[in-house]
PDB file of C-alpha atoms in Angstrom:
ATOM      1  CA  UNK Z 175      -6.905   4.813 -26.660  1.00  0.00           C
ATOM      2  CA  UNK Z 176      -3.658   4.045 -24.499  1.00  0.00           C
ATOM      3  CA  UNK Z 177      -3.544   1.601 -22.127  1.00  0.00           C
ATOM      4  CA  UNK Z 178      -3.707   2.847 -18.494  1.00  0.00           C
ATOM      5  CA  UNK Z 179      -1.103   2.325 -16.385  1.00  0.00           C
ATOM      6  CA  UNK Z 180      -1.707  -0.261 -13.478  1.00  0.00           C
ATOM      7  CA  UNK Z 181      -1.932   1.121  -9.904  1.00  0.00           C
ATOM      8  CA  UNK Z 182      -1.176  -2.119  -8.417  1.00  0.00           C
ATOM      9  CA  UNK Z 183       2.051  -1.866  -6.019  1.00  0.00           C
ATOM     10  CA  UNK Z 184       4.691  -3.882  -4.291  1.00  0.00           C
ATOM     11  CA  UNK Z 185       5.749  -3.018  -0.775  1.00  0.00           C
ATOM     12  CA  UNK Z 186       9.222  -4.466   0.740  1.00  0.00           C
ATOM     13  CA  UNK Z 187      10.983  -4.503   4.351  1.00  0.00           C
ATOM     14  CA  UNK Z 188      10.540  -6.225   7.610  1.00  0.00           C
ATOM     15  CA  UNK Z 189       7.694  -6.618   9.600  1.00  0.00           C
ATOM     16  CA  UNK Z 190       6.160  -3.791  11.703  1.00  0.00           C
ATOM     17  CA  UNK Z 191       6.983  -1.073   8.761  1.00  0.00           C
ATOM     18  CA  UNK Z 192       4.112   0.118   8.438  1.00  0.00           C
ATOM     19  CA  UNK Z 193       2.857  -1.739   4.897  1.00  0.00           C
ATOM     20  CA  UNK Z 194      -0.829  -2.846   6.279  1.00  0.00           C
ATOM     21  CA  UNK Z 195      -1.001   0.701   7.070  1.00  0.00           C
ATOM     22  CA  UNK Z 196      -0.296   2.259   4.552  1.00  0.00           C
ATOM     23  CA  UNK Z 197      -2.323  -0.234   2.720  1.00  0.00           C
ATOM     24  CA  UNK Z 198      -5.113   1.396   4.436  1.00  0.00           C
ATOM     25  CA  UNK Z 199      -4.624   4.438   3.525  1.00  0.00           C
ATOM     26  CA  UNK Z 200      -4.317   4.035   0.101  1.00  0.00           C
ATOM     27  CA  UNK Z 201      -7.546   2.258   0.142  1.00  0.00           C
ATOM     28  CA  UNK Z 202      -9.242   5.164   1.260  1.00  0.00           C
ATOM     29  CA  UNK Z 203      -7.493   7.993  -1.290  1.00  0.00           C
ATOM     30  CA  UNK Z 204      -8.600   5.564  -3.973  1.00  0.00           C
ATOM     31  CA  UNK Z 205     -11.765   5.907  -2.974  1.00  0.00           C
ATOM     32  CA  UNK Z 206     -12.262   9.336  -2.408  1.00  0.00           C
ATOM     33  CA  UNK Z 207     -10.897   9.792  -6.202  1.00  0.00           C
ATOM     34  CA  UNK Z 208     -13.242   7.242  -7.644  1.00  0.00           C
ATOM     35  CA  UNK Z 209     -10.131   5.072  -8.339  1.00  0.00           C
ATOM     36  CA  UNK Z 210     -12.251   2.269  -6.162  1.00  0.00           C
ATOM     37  CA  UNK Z 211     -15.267   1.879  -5.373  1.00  0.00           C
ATOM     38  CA  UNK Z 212     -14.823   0.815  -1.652  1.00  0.00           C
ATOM     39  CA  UNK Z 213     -11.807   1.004  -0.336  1.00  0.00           C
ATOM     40  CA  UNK Z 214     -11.406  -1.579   2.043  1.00  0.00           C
ATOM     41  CA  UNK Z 215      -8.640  -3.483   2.659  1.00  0.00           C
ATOM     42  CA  UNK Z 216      -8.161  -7.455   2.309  1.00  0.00           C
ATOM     43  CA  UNK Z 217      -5.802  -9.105   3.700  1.00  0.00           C
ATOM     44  CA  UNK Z 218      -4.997 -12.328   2.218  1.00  0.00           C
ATOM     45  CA  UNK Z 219      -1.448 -14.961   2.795  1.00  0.00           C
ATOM     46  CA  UNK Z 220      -0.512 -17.926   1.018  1.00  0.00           C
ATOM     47  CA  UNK Z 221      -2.134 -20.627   3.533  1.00  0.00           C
ATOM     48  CA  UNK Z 222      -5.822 -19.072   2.520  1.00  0.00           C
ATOM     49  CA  UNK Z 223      -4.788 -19.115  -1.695  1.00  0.00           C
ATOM     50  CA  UNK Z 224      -3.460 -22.133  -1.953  1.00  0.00           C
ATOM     51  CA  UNK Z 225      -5.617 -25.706  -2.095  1.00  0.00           C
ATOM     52  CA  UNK Z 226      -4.536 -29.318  -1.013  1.00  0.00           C
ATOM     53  CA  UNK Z 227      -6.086 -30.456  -4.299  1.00  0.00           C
ATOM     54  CA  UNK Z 228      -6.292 -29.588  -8.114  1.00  0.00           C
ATOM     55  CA  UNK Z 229      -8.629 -27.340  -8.655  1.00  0.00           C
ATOM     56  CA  UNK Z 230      -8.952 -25.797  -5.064  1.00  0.00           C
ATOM     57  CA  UNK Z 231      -6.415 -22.802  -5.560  1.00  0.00           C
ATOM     58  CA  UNK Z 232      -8.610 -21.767  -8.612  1.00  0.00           C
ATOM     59  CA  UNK Z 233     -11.545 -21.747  -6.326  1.00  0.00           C
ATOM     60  CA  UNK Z 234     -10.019 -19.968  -3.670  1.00  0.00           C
ATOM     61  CA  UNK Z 235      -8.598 -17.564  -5.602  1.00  0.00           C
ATOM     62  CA  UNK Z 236     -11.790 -16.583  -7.581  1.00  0.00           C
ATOM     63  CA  UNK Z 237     -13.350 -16.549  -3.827  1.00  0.00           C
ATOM     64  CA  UNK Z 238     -10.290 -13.954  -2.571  1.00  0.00           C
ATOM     65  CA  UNK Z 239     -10.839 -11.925  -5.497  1.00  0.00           C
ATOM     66  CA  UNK Z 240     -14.751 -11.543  -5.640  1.00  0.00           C
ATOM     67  CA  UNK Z 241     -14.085 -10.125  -1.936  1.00  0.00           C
ATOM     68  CA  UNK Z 242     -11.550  -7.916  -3.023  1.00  0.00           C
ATOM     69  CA  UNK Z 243     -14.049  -6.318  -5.764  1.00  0.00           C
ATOM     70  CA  UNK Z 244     -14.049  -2.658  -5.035  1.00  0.00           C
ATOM     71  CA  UNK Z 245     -10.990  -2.677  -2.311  1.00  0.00           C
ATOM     72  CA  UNK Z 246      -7.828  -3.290  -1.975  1.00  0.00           C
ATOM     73  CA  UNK Z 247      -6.182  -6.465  -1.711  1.00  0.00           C
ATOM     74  CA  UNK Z 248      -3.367  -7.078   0.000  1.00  0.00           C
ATOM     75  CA  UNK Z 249      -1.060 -10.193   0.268  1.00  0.00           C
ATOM     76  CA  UNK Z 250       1.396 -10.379   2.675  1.00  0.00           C
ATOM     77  CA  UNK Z 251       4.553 -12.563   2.489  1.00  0.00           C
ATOM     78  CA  UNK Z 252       3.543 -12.700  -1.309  1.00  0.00           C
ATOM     79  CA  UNK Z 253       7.118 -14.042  -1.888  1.00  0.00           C
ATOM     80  CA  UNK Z 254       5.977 -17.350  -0.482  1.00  0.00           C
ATOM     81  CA  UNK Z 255       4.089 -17.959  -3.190  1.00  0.00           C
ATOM     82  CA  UNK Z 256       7.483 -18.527  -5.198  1.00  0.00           C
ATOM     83  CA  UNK Z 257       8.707 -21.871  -5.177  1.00  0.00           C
ATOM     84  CA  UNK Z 258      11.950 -22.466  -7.093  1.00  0.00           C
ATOM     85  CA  UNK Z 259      10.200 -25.666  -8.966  1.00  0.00           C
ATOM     86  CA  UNK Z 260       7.437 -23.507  -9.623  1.00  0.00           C
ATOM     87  CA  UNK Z 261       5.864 -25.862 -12.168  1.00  0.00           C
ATOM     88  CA  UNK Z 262       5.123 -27.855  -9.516  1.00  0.00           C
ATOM     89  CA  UNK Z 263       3.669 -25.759  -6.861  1.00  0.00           C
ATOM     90  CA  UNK Z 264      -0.018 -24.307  -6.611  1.00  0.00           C
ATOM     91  CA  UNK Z 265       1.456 -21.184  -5.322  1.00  0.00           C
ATOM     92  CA  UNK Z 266       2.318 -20.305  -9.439  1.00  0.00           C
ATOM     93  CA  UNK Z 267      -1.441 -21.407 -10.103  1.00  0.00           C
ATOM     94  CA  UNK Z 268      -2.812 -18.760  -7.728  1.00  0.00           C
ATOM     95  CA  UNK Z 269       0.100 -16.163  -9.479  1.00  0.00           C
ATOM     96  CA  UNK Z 270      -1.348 -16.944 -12.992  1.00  0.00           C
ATOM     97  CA  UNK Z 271      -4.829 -16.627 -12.009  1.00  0.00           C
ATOM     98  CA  UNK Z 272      -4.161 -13.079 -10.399  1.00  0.00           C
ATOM     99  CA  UNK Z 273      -2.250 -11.620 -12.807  1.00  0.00           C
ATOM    100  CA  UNK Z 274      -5.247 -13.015 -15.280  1.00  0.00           C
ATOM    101  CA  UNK Z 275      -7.537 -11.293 -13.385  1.00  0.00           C
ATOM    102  CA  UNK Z 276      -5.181  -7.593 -13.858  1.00  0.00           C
ATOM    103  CA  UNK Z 277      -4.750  -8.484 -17.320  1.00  0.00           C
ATOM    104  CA  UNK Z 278      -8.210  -7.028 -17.357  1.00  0.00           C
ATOM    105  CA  UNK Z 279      -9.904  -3.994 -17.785  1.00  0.00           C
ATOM    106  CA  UNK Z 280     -11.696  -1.700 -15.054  1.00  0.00           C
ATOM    107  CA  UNK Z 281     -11.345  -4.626 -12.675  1.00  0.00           C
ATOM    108  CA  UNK Z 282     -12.106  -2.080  -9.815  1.00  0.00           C
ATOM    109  CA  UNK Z 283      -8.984  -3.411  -7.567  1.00  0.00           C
ATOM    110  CA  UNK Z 284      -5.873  -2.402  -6.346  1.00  0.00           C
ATOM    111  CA  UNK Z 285      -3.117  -5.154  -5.647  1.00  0.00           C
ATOM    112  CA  UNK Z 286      -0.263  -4.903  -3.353  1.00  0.00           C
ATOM    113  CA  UNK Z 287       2.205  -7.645  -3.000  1.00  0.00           C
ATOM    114  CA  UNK Z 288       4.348  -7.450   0.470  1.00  0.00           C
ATOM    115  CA  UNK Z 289       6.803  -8.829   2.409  1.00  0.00           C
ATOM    116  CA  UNK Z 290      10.597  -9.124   2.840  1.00  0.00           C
ATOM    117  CA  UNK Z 291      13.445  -7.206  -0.134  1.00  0.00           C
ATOM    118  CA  UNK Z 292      15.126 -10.211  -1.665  1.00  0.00           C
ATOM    119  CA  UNK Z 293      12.488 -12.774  -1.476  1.00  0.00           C
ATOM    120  CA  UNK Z 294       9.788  -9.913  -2.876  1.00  0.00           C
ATOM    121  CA  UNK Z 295      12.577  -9.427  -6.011  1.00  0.00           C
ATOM    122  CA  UNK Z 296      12.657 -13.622  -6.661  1.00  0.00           C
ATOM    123  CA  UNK Z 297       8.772 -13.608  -6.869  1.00  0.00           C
ATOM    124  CA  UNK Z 298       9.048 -10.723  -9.086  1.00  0.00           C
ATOM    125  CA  UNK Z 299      11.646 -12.355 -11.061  1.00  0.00           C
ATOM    126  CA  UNK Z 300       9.916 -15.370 -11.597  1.00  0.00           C
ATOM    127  CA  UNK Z 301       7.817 -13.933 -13.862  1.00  0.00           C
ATOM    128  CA  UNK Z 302       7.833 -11.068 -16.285  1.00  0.00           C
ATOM    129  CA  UNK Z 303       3.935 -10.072 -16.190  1.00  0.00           C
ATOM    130  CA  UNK Z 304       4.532  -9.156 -12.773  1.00  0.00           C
ATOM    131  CA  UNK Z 305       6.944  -6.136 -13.679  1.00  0.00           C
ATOM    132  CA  UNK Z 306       4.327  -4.888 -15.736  1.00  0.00           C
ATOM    133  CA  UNK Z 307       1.221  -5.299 -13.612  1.00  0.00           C
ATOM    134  CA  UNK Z 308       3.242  -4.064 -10.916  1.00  0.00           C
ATOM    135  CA  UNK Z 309       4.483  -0.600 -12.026  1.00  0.00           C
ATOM    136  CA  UNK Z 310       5.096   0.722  -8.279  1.00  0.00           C
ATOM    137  CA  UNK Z 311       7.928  -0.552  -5.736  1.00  0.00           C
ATOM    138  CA  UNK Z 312       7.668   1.017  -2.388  1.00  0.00           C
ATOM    139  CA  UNK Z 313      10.774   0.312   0.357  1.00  0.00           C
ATOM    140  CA  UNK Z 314       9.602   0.394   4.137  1.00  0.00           C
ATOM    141  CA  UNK Z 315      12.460   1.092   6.250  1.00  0.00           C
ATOM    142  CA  UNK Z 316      12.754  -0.220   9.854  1.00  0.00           C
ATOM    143  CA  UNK Z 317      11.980   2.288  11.818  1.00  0.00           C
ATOM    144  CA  UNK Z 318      14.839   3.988  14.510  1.00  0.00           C
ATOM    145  CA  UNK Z 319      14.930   4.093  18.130  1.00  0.00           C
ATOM    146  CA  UNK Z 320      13.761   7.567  18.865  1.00  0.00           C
ATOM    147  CA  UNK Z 321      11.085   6.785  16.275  1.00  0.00           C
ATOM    148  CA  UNK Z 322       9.845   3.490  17.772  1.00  0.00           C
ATOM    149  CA  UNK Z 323       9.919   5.403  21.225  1.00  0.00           C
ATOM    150  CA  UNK Z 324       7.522   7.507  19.292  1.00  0.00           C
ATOM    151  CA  UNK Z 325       5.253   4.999  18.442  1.00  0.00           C
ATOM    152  CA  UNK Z 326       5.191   4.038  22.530  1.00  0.00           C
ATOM    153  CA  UNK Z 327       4.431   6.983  23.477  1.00  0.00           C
ATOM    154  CA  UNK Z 328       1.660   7.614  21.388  1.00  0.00           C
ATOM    155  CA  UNK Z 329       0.747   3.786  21.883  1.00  0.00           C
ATOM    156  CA  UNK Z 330      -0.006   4.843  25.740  1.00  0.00           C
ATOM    157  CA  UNK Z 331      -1.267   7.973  25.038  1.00  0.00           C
ATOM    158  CA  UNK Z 332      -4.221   6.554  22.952  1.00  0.00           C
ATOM    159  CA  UNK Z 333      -5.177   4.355  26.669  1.00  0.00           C
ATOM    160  CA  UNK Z 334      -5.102   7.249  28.762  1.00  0.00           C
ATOM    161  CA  UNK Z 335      -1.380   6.550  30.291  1.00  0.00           C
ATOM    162  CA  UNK Z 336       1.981   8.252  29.848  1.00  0.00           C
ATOM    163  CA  UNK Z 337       5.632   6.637  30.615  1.00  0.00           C
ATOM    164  CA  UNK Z 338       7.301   8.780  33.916  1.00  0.00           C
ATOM    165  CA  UNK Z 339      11.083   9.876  32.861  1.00  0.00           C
ATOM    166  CA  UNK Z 340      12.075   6.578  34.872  1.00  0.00           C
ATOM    167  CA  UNK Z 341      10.154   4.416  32.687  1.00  0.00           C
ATOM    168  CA  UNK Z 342      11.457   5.759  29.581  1.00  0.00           C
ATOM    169  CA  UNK Z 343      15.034   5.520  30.545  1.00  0.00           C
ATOM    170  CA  UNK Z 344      14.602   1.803  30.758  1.00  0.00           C
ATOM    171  CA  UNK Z 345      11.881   1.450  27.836  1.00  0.00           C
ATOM    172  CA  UNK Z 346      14.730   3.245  25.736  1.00  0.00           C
ATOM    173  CA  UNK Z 347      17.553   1.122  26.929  1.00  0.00           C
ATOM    174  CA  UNK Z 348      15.473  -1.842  26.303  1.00  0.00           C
ATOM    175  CA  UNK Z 349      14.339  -1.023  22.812  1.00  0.00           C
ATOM    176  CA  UNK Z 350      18.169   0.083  21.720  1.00  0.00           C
ATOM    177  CA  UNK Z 351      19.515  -3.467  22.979  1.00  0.00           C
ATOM    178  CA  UNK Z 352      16.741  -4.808  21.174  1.00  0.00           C
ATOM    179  CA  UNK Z 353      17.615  -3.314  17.980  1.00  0.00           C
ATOM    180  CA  UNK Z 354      21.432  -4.113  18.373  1.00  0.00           C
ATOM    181  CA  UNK Z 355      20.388  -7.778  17.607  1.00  0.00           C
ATOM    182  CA  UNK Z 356      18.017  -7.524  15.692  1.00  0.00           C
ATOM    183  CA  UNK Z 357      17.923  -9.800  12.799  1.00  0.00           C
ATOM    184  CA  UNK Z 358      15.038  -9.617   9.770  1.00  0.00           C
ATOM    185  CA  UNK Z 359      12.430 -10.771  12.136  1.00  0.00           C
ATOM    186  CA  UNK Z 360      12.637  -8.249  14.203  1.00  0.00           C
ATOM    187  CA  UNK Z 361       8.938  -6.502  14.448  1.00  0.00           C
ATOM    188  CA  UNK Z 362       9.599  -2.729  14.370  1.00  0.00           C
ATOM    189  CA  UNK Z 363       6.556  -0.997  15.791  1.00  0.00           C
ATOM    190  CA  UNK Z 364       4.979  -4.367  16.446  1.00  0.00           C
ATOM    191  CA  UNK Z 365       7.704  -5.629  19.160  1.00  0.00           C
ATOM    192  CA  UNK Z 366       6.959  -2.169  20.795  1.00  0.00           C
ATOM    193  CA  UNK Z 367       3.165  -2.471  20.561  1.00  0.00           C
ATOM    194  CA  UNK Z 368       3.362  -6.268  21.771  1.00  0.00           C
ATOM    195  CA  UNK Z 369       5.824  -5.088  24.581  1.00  0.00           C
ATOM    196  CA  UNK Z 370       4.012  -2.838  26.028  1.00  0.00           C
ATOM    197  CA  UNK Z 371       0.986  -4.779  25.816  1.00  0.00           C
ATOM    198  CA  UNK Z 372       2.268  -7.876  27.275  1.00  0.00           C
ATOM    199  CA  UNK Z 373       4.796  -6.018  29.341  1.00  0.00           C
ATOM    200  CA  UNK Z 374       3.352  -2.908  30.836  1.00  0.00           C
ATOM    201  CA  UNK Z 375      -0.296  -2.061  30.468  1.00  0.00           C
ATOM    202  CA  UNK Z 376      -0.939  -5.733  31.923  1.00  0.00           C
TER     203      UNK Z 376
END
């Protein structure tokens, strides 16, 4: 019998893309095929993987996994667990013991490693078993003005509000200087989410 091919994935671009998202999406479709047996998503970062001590990024890991049984997991800023003296650093412990865990069959899991283009392509580069566990590479692109004016407009919308001509002159204006320096940080539908929550609807 051939070997199945791995749905596990690997998202890149800048925060406020739309990866968590998506992320849930997926989870669902997966489930409604039978591809998982939940469908939930969880979200998992370096700081809860990796232990202080020998021994504890084995534990956690087995921990993050057992709740990811059935769902999807997703680890954002995955690339931070690459650490050019690997050999030295727990993040390559908690690599090795994921990519044990896909080695496996029927595992009832999907994985999706996220987080920024280059520093996504050194964690993939550090080792080869990620290439193949990871068959899928999806790019995230930030998103553009009138689109992010989108998203605020349907941001209000959902709390029973809507931006007068005036007030999207200047919410315009405001996002395009925004995005004129913008560097990698920049949050994409999050700074207009967190702007109008801190900003407007106060």
């Amino acid at each position: 019998v051939a070997e199945q091919t791995p749905h596990h994935m690997i998202f890149t671009g800048n925060p406020g893309t739309g990866k968590t998202t998506v992320a849930k999406k997926i989870g669902k479709i997966f489930r409604s095929l039978g591809l998982l047996s939940k469908g939930e998503v969880i979200i998992t970062e370096r700081a809860k993987m990796i232990g202080r001590y020998i021994g504890e990024t084995e534990r956690n890991m087995q921990r993050i996994l057992e709740q990811a049984r059935g769902n999807v997991l997703f680890i954002d800023e995955a690339y931070q667990l690459y650490n050019g003296d690997s050999e030295k650093d727990f993040g390559k412990i908690a690599m090795d013991t994921l990519l044990t865990t896909l080695a496996k069959d029927n595992i009832d899991m999907i994985v999706i490693l996220a987080g920024y283009t280059k520093e996504m392509n050194q964690l993939v580069s550090m080792n080869t078993g990620i290439k193949s566990r990871f068959p899928y590479t999806f790019h995230f692109e930030d998103y553009s003005i009138d689109e992010l004016i989108a998203i605020a407009v349907d941001t209000v919308r959902k709390q029973n509000y809507e931006f007068t001509p005036e007030a999207l002159e200047r919410l315009t204006l405001l996002t395009k200087a925004e995005i004129a320096k913008k560097d990698a940080e920049f949050g994409n539908a999050r700074f207009v989410k967190r702007l109008i929550s801190t900003k407007i609807l106060t």
